[in-house]
JSON list of C-alpha atoms in Angstrom, two decimals:
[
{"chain": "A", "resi": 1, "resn": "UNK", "atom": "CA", "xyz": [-45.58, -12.82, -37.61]},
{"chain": "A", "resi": 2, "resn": "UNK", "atom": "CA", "xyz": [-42.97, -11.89, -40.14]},
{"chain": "A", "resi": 3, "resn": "UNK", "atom": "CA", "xyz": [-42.90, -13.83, -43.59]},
{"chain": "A", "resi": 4, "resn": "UNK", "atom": "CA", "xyz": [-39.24, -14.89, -43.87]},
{"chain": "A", "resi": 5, "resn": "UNK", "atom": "CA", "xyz": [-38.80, -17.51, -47.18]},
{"chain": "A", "resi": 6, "resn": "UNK", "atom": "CA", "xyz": [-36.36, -15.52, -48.71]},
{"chain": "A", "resi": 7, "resn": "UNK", "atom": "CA", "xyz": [-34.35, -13.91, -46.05]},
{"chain": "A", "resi": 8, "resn": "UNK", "atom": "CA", "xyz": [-34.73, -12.97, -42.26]},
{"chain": "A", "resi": 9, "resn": "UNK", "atom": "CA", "xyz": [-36.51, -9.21, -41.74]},
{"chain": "A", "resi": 10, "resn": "UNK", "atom": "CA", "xyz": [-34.29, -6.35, -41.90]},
{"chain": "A", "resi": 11, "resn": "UNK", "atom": "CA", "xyz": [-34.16, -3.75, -39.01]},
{"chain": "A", "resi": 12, "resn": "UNK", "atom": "CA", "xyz": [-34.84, -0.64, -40.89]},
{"chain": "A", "resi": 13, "resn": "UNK", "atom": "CA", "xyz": [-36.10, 2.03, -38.48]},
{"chain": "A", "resi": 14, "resn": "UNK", "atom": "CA", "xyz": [-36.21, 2.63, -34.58]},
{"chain": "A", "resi": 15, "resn": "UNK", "atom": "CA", "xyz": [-38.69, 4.22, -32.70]},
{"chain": "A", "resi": 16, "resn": "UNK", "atom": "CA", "xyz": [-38.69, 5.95, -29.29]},
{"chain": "A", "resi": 17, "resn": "UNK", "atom": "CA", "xyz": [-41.87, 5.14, -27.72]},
{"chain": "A", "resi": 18, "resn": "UNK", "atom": "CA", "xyz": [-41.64, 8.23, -25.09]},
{"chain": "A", "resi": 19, "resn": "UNK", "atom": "CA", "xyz": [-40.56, 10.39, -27.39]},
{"chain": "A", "resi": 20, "resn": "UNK", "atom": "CA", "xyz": [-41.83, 9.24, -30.72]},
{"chain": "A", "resi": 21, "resn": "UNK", "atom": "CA", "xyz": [-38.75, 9.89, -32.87]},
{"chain": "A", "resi": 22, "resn": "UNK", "atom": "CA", "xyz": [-37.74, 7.93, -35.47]},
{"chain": "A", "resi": 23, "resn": "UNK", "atom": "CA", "xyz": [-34.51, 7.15, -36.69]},
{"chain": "A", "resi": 24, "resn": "UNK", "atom": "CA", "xyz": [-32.63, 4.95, -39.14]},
{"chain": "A", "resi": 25, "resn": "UNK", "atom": "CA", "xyz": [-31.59, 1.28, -37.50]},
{"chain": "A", "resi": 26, "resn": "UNK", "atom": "CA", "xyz": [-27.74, 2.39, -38.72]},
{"chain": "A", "resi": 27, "resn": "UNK", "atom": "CA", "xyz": [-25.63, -0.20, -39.56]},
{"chain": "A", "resi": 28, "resn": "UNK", "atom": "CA", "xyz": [-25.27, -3.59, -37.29]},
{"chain": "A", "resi": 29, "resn": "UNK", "atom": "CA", "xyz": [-28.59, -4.50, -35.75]},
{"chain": "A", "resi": 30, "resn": "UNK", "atom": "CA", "xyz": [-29.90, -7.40, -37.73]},
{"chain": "A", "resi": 31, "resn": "UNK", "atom": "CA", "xyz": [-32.71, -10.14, -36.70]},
{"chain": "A", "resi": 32, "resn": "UNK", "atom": "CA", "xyz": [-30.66, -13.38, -36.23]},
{"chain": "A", "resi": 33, "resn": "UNK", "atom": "CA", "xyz": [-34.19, -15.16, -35.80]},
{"chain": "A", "resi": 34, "resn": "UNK", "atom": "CA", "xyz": [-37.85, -15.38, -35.24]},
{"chain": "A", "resi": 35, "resn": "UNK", "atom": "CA", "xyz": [-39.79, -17.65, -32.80]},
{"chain": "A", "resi": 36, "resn": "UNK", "atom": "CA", "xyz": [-43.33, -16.92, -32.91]},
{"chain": "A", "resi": 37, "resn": "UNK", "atom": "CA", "xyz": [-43.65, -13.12, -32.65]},
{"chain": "A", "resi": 38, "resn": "UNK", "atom": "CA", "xyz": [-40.40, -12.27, -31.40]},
{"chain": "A", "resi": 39, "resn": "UNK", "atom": "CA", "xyz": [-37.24, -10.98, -33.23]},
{"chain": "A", "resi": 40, "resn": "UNK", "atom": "CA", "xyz": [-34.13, -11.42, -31.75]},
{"chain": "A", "resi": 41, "resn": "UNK", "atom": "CA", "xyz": [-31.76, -9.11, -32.55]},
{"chain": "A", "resi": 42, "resn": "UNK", "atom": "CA", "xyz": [-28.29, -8.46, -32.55]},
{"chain": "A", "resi": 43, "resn": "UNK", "atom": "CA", "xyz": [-26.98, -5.04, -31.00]},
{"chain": "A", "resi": 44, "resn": "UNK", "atom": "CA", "xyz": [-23.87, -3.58, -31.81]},
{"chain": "A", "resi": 45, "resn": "UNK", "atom": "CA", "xyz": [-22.49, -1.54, -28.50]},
{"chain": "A", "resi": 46, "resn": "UNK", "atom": "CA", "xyz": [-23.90, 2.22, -28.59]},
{"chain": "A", "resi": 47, "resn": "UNK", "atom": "CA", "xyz": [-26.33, 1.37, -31.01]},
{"chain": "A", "resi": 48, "resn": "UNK", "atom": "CA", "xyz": [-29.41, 3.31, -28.42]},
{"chain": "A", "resi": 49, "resn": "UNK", "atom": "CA", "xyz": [-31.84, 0.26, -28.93]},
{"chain": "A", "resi": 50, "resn": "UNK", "atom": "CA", "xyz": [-33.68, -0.10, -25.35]},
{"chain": "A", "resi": 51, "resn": "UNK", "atom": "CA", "xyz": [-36.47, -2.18, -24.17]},
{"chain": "A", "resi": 52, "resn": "UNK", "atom": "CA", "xyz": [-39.82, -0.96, -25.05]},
{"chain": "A", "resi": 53, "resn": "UNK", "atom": "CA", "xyz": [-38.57, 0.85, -28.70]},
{"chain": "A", "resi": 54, "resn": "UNK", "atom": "CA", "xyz": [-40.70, -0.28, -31.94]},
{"chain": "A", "resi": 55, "resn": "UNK", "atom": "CA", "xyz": [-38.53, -1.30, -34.23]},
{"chain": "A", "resi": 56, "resn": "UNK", "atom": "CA", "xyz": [-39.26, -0.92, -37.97]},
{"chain": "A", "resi": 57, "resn": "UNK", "atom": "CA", "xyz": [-38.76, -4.37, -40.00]},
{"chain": "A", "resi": 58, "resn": "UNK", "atom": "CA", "xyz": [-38.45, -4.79, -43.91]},
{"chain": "A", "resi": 59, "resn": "UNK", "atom": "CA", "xyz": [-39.78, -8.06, -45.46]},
{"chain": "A", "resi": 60, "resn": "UNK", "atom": "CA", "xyz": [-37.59, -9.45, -48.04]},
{"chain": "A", "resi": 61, "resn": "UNK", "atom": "CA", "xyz": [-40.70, -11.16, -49.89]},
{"chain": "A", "resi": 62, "resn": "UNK", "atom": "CA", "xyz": [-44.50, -10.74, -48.99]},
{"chain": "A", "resi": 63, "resn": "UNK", "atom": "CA", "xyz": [-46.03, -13.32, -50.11]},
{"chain": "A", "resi": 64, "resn": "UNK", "atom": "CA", "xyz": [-46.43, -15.14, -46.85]},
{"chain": "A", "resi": 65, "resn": "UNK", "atom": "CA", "xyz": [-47.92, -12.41, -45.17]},
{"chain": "A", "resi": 66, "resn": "UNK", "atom": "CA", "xyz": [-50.57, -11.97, -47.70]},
{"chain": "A", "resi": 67, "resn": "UNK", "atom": "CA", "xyz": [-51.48, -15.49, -47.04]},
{"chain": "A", "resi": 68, "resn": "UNK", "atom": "CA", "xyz": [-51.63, -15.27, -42.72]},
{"chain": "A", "resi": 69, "resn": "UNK", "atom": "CA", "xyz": [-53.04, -12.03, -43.28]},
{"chain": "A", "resi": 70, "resn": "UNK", "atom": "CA", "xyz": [-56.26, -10.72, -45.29]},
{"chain": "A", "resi": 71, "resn": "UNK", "atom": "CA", "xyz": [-56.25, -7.25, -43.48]},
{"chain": "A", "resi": 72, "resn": "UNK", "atom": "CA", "xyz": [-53.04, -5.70, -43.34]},
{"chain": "A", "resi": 73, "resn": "UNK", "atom": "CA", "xyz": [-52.91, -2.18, -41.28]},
{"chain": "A", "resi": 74, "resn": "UNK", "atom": "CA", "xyz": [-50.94, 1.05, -42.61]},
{"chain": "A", "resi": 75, "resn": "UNK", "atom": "CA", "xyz": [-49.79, 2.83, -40.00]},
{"chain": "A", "resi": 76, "resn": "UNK", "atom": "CA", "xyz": [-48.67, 6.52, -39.28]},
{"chain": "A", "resi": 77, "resn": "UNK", "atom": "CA", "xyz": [-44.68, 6.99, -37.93]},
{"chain": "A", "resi": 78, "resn": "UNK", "atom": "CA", "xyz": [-46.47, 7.22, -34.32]},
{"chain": "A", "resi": 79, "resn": "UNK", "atom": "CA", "xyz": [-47.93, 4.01, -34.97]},
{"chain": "A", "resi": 80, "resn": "UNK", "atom": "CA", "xyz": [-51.69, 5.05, -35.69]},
{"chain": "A", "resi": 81, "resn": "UNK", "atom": "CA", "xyz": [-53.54, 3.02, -37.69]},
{"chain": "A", "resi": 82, "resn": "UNK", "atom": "CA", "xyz": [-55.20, 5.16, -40.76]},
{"chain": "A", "resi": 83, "resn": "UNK", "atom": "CA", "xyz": [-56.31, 2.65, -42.97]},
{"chain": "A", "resi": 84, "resn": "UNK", "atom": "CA", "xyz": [-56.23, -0.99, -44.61]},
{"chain": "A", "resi": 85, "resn": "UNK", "atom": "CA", "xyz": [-55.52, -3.16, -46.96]},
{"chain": "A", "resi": 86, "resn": "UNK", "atom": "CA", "xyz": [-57.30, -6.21, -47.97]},
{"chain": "A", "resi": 87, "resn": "UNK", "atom": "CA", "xyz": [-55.32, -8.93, -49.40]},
{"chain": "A", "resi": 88, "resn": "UNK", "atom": "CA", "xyz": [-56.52, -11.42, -51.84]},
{"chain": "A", "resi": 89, "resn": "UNK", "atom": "CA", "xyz": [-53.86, -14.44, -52.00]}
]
């Protein structure tokens, strides 16, 4: 679930889940909606986004999430959780 009041999430990072690099989204892939917990996204051609890759979102405002959620994980680049934070909304 991604909090969206303000503005749709913003594609900010892509991961590699074989290889576990990370790299900037680059320009042109956007979230053009939200249904539940799926993005959809729009892909420029060449921009190396495949089935399976995590891709790194950035939540215009927070608020909403602090509501659904009252644990929210912080996670490592690999995706490891290390710790959390408990929300009080």
């Amino acid at each position: 679930d991604a909090a969206y009041d303000l503005d749709l999430p913003t594609v900010e990072v892509v991961r590699d889940p074989g290889s576990g690099e990370v790299r900037d989204a680059g320009d042109g892939i956007a979230v053009t909606g939200l249904s539940d917990q799926h993005a959809w996204l729009r892909t420029p051609a060449g921009a190396g986004v495949s089935v399976g890759d995590w891709v790194g979102l950035g939540l215009s405002h927070p608020c909403t999430s602090f509501d659904k959620w009252k644990l929210i994980p912080v996670v490592e680049a690999d995706g490891t959780v290390v710790e959390y934070v408990r929300t009080y909304f």
